[in-house]
Coordinates of C-alpha atoms in Angstrom, one line a residue:
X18 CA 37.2 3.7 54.5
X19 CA 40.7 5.6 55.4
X20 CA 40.5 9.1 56.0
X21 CA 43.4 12.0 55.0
X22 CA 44.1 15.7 55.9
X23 CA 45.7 17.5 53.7
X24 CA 46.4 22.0 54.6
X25 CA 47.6 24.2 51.8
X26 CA 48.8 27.7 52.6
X27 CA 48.9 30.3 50.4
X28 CA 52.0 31.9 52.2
X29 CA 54.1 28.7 52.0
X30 CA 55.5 27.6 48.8
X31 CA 58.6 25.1 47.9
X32 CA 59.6 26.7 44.0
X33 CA 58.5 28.1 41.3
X34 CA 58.1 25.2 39.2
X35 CA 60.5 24.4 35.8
X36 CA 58.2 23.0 33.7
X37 CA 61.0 20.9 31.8
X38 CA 60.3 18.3 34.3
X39 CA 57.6 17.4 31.9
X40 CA 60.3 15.9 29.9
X41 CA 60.6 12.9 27.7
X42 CA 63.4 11.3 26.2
X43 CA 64.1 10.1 22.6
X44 CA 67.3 7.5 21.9
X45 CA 68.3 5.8 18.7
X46 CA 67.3 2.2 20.2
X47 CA 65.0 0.2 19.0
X48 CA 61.9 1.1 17.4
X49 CA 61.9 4.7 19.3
X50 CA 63.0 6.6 16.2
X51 CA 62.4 4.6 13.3
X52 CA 58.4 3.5 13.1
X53 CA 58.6 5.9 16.4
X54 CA 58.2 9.4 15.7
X55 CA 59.6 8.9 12.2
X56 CA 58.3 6.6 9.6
X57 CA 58.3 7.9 6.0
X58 CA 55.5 6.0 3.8
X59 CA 52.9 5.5 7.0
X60 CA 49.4 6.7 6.2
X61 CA 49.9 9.7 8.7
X62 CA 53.1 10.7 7.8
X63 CA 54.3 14.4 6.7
X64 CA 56.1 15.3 3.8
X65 CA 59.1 14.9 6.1
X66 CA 58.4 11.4 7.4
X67 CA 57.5 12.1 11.2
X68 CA 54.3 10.3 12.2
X69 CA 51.5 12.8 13.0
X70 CA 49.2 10.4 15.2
X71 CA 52.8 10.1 17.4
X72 CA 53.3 14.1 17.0
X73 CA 49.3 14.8 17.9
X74 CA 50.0 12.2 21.0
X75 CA 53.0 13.8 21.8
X76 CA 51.3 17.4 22.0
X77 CA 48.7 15.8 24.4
X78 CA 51.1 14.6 26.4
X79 CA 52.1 18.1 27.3
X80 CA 56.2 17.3 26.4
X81 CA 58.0 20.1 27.2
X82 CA 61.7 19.1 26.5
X83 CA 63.2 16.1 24.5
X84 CA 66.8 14.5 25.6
X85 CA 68.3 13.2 22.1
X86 CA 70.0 11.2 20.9
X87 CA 71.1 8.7 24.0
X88 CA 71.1 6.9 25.9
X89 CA 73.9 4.5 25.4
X90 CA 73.9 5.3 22.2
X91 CA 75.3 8.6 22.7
X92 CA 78.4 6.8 23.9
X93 CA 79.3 5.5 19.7
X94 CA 77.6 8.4 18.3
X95 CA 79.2 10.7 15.5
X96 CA 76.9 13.2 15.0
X97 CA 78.4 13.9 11.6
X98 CA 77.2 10.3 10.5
X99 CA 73.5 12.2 11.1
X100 CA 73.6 15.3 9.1
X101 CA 74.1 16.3 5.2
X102 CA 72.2 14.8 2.0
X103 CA 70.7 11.4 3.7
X104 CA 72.0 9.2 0.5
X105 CA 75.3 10.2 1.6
X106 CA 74.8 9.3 5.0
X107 CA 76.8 6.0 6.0
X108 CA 75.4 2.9 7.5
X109 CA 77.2 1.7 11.1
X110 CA 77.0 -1.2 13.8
X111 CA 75.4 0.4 17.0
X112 CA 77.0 -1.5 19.5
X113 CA 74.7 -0.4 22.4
X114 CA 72.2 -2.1 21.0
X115 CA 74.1 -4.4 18.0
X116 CA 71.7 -3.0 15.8
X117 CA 72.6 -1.3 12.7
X118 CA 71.9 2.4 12.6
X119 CA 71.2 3.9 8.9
X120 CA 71.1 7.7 9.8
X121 CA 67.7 8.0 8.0
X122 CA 67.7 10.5 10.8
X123 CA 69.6 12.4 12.8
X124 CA 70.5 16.1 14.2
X125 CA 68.6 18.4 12.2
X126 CA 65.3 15.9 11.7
X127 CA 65.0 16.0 15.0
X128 CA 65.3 19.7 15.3
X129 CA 62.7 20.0 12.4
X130 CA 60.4 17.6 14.7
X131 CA 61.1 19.2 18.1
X132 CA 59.7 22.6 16.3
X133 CA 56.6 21.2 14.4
X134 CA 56.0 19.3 17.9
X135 CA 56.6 22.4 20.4
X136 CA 59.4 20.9 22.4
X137 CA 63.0 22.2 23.3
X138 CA 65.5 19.9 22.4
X139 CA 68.0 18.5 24.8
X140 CA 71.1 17.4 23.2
X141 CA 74.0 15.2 24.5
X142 CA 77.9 15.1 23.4
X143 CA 79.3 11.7 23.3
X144 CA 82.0 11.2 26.0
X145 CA 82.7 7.9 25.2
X146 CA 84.5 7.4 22.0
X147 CA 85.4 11.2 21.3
X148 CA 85.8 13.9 23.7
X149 CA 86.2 17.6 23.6
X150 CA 86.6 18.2 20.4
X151 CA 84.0 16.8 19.2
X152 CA 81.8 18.6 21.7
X153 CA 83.7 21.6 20.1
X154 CA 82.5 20.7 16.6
X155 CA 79.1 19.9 17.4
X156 CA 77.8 23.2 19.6
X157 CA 79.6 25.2 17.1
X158 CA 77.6 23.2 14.1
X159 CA 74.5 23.5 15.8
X160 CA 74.4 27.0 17.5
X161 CA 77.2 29.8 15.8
X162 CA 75.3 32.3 13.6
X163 CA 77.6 31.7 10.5
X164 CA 81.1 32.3 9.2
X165 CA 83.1 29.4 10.0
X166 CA 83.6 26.1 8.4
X167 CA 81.0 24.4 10.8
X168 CA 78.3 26.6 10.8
X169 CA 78.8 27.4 7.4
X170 CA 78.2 23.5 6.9
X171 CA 74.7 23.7 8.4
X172 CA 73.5 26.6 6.1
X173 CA 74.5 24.6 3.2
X174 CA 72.4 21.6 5.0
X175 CA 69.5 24.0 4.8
X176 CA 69.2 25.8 8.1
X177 CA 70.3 29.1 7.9
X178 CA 69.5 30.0 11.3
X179 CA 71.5 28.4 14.2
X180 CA 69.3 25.5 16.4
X181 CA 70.1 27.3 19.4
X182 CA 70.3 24.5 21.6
X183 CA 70.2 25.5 25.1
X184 CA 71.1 22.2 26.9
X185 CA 73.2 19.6 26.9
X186 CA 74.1 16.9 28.4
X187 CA 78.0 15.5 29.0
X188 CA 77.8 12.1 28.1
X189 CA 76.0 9.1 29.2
X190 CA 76.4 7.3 32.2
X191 CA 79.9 6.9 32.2
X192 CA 80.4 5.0 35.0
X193 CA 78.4 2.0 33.9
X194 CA 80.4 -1.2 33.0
X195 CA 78.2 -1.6 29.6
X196 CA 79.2 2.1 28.5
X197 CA 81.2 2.7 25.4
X198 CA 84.1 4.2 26.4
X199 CA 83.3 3.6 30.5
X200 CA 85.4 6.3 33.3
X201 CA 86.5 6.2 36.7
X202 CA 84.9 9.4 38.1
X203 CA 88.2 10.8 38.3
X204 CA 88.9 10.4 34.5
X205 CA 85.1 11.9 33.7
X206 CA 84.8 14.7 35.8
X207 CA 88.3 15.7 34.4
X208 CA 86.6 15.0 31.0
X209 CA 83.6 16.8 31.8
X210 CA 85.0 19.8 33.3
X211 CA 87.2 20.5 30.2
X212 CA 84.6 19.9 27.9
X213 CA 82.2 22.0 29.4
X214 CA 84.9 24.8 29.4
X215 CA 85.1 24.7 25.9
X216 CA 80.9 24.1 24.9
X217 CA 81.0 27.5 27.3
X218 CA 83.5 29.5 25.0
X219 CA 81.5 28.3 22.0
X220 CA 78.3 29.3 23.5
X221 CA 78.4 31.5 26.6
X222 CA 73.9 31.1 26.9
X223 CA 73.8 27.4 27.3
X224 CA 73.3 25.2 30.1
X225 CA 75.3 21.8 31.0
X226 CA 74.7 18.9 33.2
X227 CA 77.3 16.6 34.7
X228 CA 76.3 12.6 34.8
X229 CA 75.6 11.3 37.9
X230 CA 75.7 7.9 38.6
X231 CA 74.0 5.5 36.5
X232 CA 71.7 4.6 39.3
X233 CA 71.7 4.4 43.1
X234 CA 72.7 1.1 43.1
X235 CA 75.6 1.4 41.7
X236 CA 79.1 0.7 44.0
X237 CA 80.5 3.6 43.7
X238 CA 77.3 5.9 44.2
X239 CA 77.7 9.2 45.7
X240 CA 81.5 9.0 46.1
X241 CA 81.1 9.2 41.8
X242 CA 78.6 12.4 42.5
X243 CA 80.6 14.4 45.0
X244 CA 84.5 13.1 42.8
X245 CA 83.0 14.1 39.5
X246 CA 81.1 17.9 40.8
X247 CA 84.5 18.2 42.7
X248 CA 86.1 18.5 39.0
X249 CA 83.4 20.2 37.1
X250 CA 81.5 21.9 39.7
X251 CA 82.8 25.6 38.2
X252 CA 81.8 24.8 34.7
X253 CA 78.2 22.9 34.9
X254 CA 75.0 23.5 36.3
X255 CA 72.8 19.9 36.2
X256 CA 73.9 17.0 37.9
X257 CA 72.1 13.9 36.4
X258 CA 70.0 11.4 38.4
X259 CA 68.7 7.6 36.4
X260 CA 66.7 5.7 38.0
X261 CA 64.3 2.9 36.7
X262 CA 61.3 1.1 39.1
X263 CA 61.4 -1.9 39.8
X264 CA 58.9 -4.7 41.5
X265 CA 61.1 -7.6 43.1
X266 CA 58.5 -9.1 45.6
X267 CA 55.5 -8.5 42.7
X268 CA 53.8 -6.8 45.1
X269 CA 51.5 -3.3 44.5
X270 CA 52.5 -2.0 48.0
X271 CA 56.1 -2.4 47.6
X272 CA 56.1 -1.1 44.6
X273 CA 54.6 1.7 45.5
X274 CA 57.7 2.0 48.3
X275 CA 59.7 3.5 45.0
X276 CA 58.1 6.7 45.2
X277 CA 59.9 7.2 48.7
X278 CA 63.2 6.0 46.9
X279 CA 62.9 8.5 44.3
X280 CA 62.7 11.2 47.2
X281 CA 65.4 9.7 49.0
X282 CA 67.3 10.0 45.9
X283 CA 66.8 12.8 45.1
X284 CA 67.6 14.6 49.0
X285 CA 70.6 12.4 48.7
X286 CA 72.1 14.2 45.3
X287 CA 70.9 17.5 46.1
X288 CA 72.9 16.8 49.6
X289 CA 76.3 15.7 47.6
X290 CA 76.5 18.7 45.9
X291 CA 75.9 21.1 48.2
X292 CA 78.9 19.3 50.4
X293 CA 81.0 20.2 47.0
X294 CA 79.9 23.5 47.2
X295 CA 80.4 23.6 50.7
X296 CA 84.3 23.1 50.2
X297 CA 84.5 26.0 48.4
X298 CA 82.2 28.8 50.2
X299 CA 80.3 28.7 47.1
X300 CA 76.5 29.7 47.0
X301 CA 76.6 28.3 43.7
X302 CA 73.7 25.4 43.7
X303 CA 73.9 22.4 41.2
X304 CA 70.6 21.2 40.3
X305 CA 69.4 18.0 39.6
X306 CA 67.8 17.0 36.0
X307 CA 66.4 13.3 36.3
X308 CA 67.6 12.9 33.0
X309 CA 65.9 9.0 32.6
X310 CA 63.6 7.6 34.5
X311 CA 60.6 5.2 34.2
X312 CA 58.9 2.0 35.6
X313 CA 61.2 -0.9 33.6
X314 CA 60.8 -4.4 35.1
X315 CA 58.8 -6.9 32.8
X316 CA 60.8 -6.3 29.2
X317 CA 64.1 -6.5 30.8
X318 CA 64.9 -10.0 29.8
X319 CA 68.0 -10.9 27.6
X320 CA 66.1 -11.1 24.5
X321 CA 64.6 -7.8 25.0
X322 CA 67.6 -6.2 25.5
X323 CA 69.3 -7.4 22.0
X324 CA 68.1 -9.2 18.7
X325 CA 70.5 -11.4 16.6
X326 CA 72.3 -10.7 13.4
X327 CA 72.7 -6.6 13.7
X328 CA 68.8 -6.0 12.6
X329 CA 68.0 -2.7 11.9
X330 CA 65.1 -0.7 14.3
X331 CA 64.6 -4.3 16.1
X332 CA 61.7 -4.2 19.0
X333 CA 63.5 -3.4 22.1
X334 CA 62.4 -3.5 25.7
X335 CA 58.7 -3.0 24.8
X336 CA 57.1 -2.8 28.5
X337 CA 53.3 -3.0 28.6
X338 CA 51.9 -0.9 30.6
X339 CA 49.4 -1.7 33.7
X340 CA 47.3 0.3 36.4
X341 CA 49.7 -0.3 39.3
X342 CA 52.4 1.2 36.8
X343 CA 50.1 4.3 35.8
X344 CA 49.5 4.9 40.0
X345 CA 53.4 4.6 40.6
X346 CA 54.1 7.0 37.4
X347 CA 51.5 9.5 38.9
X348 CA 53.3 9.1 42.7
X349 CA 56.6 10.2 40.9
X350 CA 55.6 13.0 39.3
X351 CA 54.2 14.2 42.7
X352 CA 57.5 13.8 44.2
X353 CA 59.4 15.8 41.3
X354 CA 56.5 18.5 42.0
X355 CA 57.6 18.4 45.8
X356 CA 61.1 18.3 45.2
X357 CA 60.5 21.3 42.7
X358 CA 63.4 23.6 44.5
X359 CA 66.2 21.0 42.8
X360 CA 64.4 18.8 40.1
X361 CA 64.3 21.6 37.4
X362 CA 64.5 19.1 34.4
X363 CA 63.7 15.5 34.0
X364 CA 63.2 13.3 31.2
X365 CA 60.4 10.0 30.8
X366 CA 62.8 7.2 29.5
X367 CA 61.8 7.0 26.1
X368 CA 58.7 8.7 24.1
X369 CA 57.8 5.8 22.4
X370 CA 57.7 2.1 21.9
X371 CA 60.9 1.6 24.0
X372 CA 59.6 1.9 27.6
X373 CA 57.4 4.9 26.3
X374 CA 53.6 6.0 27.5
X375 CA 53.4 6.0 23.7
X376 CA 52.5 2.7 21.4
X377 CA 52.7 2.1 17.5
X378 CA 52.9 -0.2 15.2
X379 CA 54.5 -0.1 12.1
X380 CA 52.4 0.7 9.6
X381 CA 49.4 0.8 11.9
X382 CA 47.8 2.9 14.8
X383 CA 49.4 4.5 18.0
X384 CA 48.0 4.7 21.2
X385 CA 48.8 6.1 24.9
X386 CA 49.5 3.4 27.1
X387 CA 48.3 3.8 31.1
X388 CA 51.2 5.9 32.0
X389 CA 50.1 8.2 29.6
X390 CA 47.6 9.7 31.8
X391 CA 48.9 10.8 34.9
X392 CA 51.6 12.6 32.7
X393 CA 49.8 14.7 30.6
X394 CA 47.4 15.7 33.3
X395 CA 50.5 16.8 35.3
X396 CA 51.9 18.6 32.5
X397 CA 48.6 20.2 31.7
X398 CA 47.8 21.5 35.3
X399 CA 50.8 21.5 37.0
X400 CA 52.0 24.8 36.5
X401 CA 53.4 28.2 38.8
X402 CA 54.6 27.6 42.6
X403 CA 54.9 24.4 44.2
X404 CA 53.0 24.7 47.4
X405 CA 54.3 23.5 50.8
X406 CA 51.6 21.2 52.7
X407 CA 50.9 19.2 55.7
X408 CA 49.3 15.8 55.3
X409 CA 48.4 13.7 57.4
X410 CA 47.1 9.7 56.9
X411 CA 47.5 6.7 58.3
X412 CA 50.3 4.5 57.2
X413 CA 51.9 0.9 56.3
X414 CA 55.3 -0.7 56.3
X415 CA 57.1 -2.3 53.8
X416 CA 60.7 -3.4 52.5
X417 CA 61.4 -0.8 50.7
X418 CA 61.1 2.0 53.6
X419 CA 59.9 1.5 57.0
X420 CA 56.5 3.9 56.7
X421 CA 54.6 5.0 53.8
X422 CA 51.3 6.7 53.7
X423 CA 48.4 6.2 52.0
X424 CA 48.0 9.7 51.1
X425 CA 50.6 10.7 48.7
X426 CA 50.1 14.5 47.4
X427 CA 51.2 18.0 46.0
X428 CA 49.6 21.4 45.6
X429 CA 50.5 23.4 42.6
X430 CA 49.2 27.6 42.6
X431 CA 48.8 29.4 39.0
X432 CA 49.2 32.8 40.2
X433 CA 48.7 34.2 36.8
X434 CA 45.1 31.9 36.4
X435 CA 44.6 31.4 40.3
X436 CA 44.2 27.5 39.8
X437 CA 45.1 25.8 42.8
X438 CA 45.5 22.1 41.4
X439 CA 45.6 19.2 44.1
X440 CA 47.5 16.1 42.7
X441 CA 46.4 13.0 45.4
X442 CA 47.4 9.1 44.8
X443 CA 45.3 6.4 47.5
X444 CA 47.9 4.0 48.0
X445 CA 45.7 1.6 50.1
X446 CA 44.4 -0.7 47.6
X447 CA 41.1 -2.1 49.3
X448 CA 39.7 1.2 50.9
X449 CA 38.2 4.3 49.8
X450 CA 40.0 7.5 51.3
X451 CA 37.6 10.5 52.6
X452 CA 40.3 13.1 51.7
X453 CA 39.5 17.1 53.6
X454 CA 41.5 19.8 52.4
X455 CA 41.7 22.9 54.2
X456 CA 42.5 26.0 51.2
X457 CA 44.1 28.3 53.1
X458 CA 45.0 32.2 52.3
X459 CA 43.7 32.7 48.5
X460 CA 41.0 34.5 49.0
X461 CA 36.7 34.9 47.6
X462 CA 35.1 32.1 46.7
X463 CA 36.2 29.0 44.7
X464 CA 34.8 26.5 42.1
X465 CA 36.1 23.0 40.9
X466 CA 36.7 23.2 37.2
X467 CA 38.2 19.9 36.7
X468 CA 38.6 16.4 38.6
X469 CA 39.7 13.3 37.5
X470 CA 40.9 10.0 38.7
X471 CA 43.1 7.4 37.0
X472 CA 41.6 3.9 38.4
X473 CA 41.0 0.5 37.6
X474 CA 39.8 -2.3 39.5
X475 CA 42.5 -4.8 38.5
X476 CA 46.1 -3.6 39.0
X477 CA 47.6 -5.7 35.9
X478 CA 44.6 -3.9 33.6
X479 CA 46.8 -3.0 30.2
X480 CA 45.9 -0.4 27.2
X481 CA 46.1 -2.6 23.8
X482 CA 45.6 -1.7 20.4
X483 CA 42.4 -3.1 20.1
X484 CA 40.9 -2.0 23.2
X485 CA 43.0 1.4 24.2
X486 CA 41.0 3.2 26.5
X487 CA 40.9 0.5 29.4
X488 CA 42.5 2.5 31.6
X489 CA 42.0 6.5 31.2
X490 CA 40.9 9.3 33.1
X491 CA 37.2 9.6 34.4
X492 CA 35.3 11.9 36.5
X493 CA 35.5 11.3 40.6
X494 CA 32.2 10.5 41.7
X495 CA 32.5 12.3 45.1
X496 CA 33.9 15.8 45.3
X497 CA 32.7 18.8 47.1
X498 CA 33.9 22.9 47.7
X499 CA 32.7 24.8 50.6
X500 CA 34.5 27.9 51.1
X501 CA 38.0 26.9 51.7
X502 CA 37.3 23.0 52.9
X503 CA 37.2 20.8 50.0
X504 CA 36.1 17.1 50.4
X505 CA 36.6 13.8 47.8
X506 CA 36.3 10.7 47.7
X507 CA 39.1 8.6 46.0
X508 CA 38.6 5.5 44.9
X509 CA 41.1 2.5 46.2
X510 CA 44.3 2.7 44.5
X511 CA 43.6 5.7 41.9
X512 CA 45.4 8.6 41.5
X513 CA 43.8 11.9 41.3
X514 CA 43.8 15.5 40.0
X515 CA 41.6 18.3 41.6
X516 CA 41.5 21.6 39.9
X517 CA 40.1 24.8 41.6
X518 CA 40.2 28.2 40.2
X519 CA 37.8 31.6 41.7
X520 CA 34.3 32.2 40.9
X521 CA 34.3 34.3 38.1

């Protein structure tokens, strides 16, 4: 057995917590969309086509803001291809994904599923193949009241009201080789900056976010950041971070070295553009919105990146989920909790079927795959100030970074309920940890209400349709509150939520 220490204060918080970190992310690829979250003609499907096992899955999940519709997609996009009388609507090669995209669905579908779902919807303008203007047309579409050609145009498509879209995105990685309509950062940040001008004279209330660079790997990372804010920094307020896990030494304990990547990362960003804020005196902060991110490492083959013959909703990157995946999922969400004081939005890449913690199939059932779990249990207790702790456990080295502990944790406060919530992921894989936390500072006497652990024996353990519950939450089997010391027992790799509120 390992042993941890972990001391909350009451006094000591990082942030407030933005919930829109509970984010997901929703692209015209694959079968995200189509036989996704809409699929007219399935046995559960509304009057309007959208899949209400997916909607009902996508309400447990605790989604709190959708990014739509790309994704590399975005890049190609004319959004007037995806509104007005469907029959209309024309048919056109996606060459993101060299499928062929019918517009069965587009802007206001997705508005009319963001509301029957409870989400806000995140929207993106396609920097690519069109540019301001088009930005132009498309806030002014979507959010003016009425009495101009545009918005006149969405009344007579049926929505009287304006969408009100709060935030949007400029473009999609636009530094990546394999981008429609790829930029030097020079060339985007001009692009951005101008463009944001203009979405801001449309629409004073909304919010914008810059891209960053496509992910950290990437040649020209950081020098893009700090070049493209240097442009734009006066007219946005989100810089965009995309980063996707992988496992190159198929090992669980370097894998589990992403989650100090993801931190790293995300120090690094925040660091960039306080430098460009720096240069001008400014007490302005950019924040970050980890706009896509995910484990993606097993469907990432060239067949499961494009289908012959221009096929229309073709299976793309499906990835399976397993255990190890579901731990590593849980280990970045504590990291965006501890990082709350930047992250303020961040988006799962995608909902559904394409890298998604959702499953379907045509026709057929949907079911939550393991990463399913450590999200919506973060999204359902994770909620007021982020609390600043002190933990201590022993540790191991790896590739990836030269020390990572076993103990990996956050501490969320509910001032408004009084919840304290402890989110806790063992990282040693062959020992139980005997986890003490010291409660320091709220006050009278507390009760456990809730706690859970995600845990399997076998690491490569997968959710199917036929048996779906393999891996799901269950109760831990050792946990104890004595005043302000609280003791568990977490099983080997497992990744745990604790949930404390007063005695009534």
């Amino acid at each position: 057995m390992t042993s941890a220490r972990l001391i909350v204060d009451a006094d000591f918080a990082i942030s407030d917590l933005d919930r829109r970190v509970f984010g997901t992310f929703v692209e015209h690829m694959g079968r995200c969309v189509y036989t996704g979250i809409f699929e007219p003609g399935h046995p559960t499907a509304d009057a309007n086509g959208f899949r209400q096992d997916v909607a009902n899955l996508t309400k447990e999940l605790g989604v709190t803001i959708v990014r739509y519709p790309g994704g590399n997609f975005l890049s190609g996009y004319n959004w007037e291809d995806g509104v007005g009388p469907k029959e209309q609507r024309p048919r056109r090669l996606d060459l993101a994904w060299f499928s062929t995209e019918t517009n069965a669905f587009g802007t206001n579908e997705f508005i009319d599923w963001c509301r029957q779902v409870g989400v806000e919807p995140m929207f993106g303008v396609n920097l690519g193949t069109r540019g301001i203007d088009d930005a132009r047309r498309f806030i002014e579409y979507c959010n003016h009241p009425g009495g101009t050609e545009l918005s006149e145009l969405r009344k007579s498509h049926g929505y009287d009201k304006p969408h009100d879209i709060k935030f949007w995105c400029l473009g999609n990685e636009m530094d990546g080789p394999w981008q429609i309509g790829a930029k030097t950062a020079a060339e985007y940040g001009r692009a951005a900056h101008e463009t944001a001008k203009v979405m801001r004279w449309v629409d004073p209330s909304i919010e914008l976010s810059a891209c960053g660079s496509s992910n950290r790997d990437m040649p020209t990372y950081a020098r893009w950041e700090y070049e493209v804010l240097d442009h734009a920094f006066d007219h946005v307020d989100f810089i965009s971070l995309h980063t996707y896990f992988m496992n190159p030494h198929d090992s669980t304990e370097e894998f589990f070295g992403n989650i100090e990547l993801l931190d790293y990362f995300i120090k690094e960003v925040a660091a960039i553009a306080d430098a460009v804020a720096a240069t001008r005196r400014s007490q302005k902060r950019i924040m970050l919105s980890l706009d896509e991110w995910n484990v993606w490492y097993k469907a990432r083959g060239h067949d499961d990146l494009r289908k012959p013959g221009w096929p229309e909703h073709p299976p793309l990157i499906e990835e399976v989920y397993n255990t190890e995946d579901a731990l590593l999922i849980g280990g970045a969400l504590i990291t965006l909790l501890n990082n709350a004081d930047r992250v303020k939005c961040a988006c799962m890449a995608q909902l559904v079927n394409i890298i998604g913690p959702i499953m379907t199939e045509p026709g057929g059932p949907a079911w939550r795959q393991t990463i399913f779990h450590p999200f919506a249990l973060t999204a359902k207790y994770a909620r007021g100030r982020v609390l600043r702790t002190l933990a201590t456990s022993a540790t191991y080295a790896g590739k990836a970074t030269e020390e990572m502990a076993y103990l990996v944790s956050a501490v969320t406060e509910d001032e408004a309920t009084g919840q304290v919530v402890i989110f806790a992921l063992n990282r040693h894989l062959t020992e139980t940890m005997d986890l003490k936390v010291e409660l320091r500072g709220f006050g009278g006497q507390r009760q456990i209400v809730e706690a859970l652990e995600v845990h399997h024996p076998n690491m490569k353990a997968v959710n199917t349709k036929d048996a779906p519950n393999t891996v799901a939450p269950a109760p831990i089997k050792s946990v104890s509150l004595d005043g302000d010391k609280l003791v568990a027992r977490l099983m080997p790799g497992s990744w745990n939520v604790i949930v404390t509120a007063p005695k009534a």
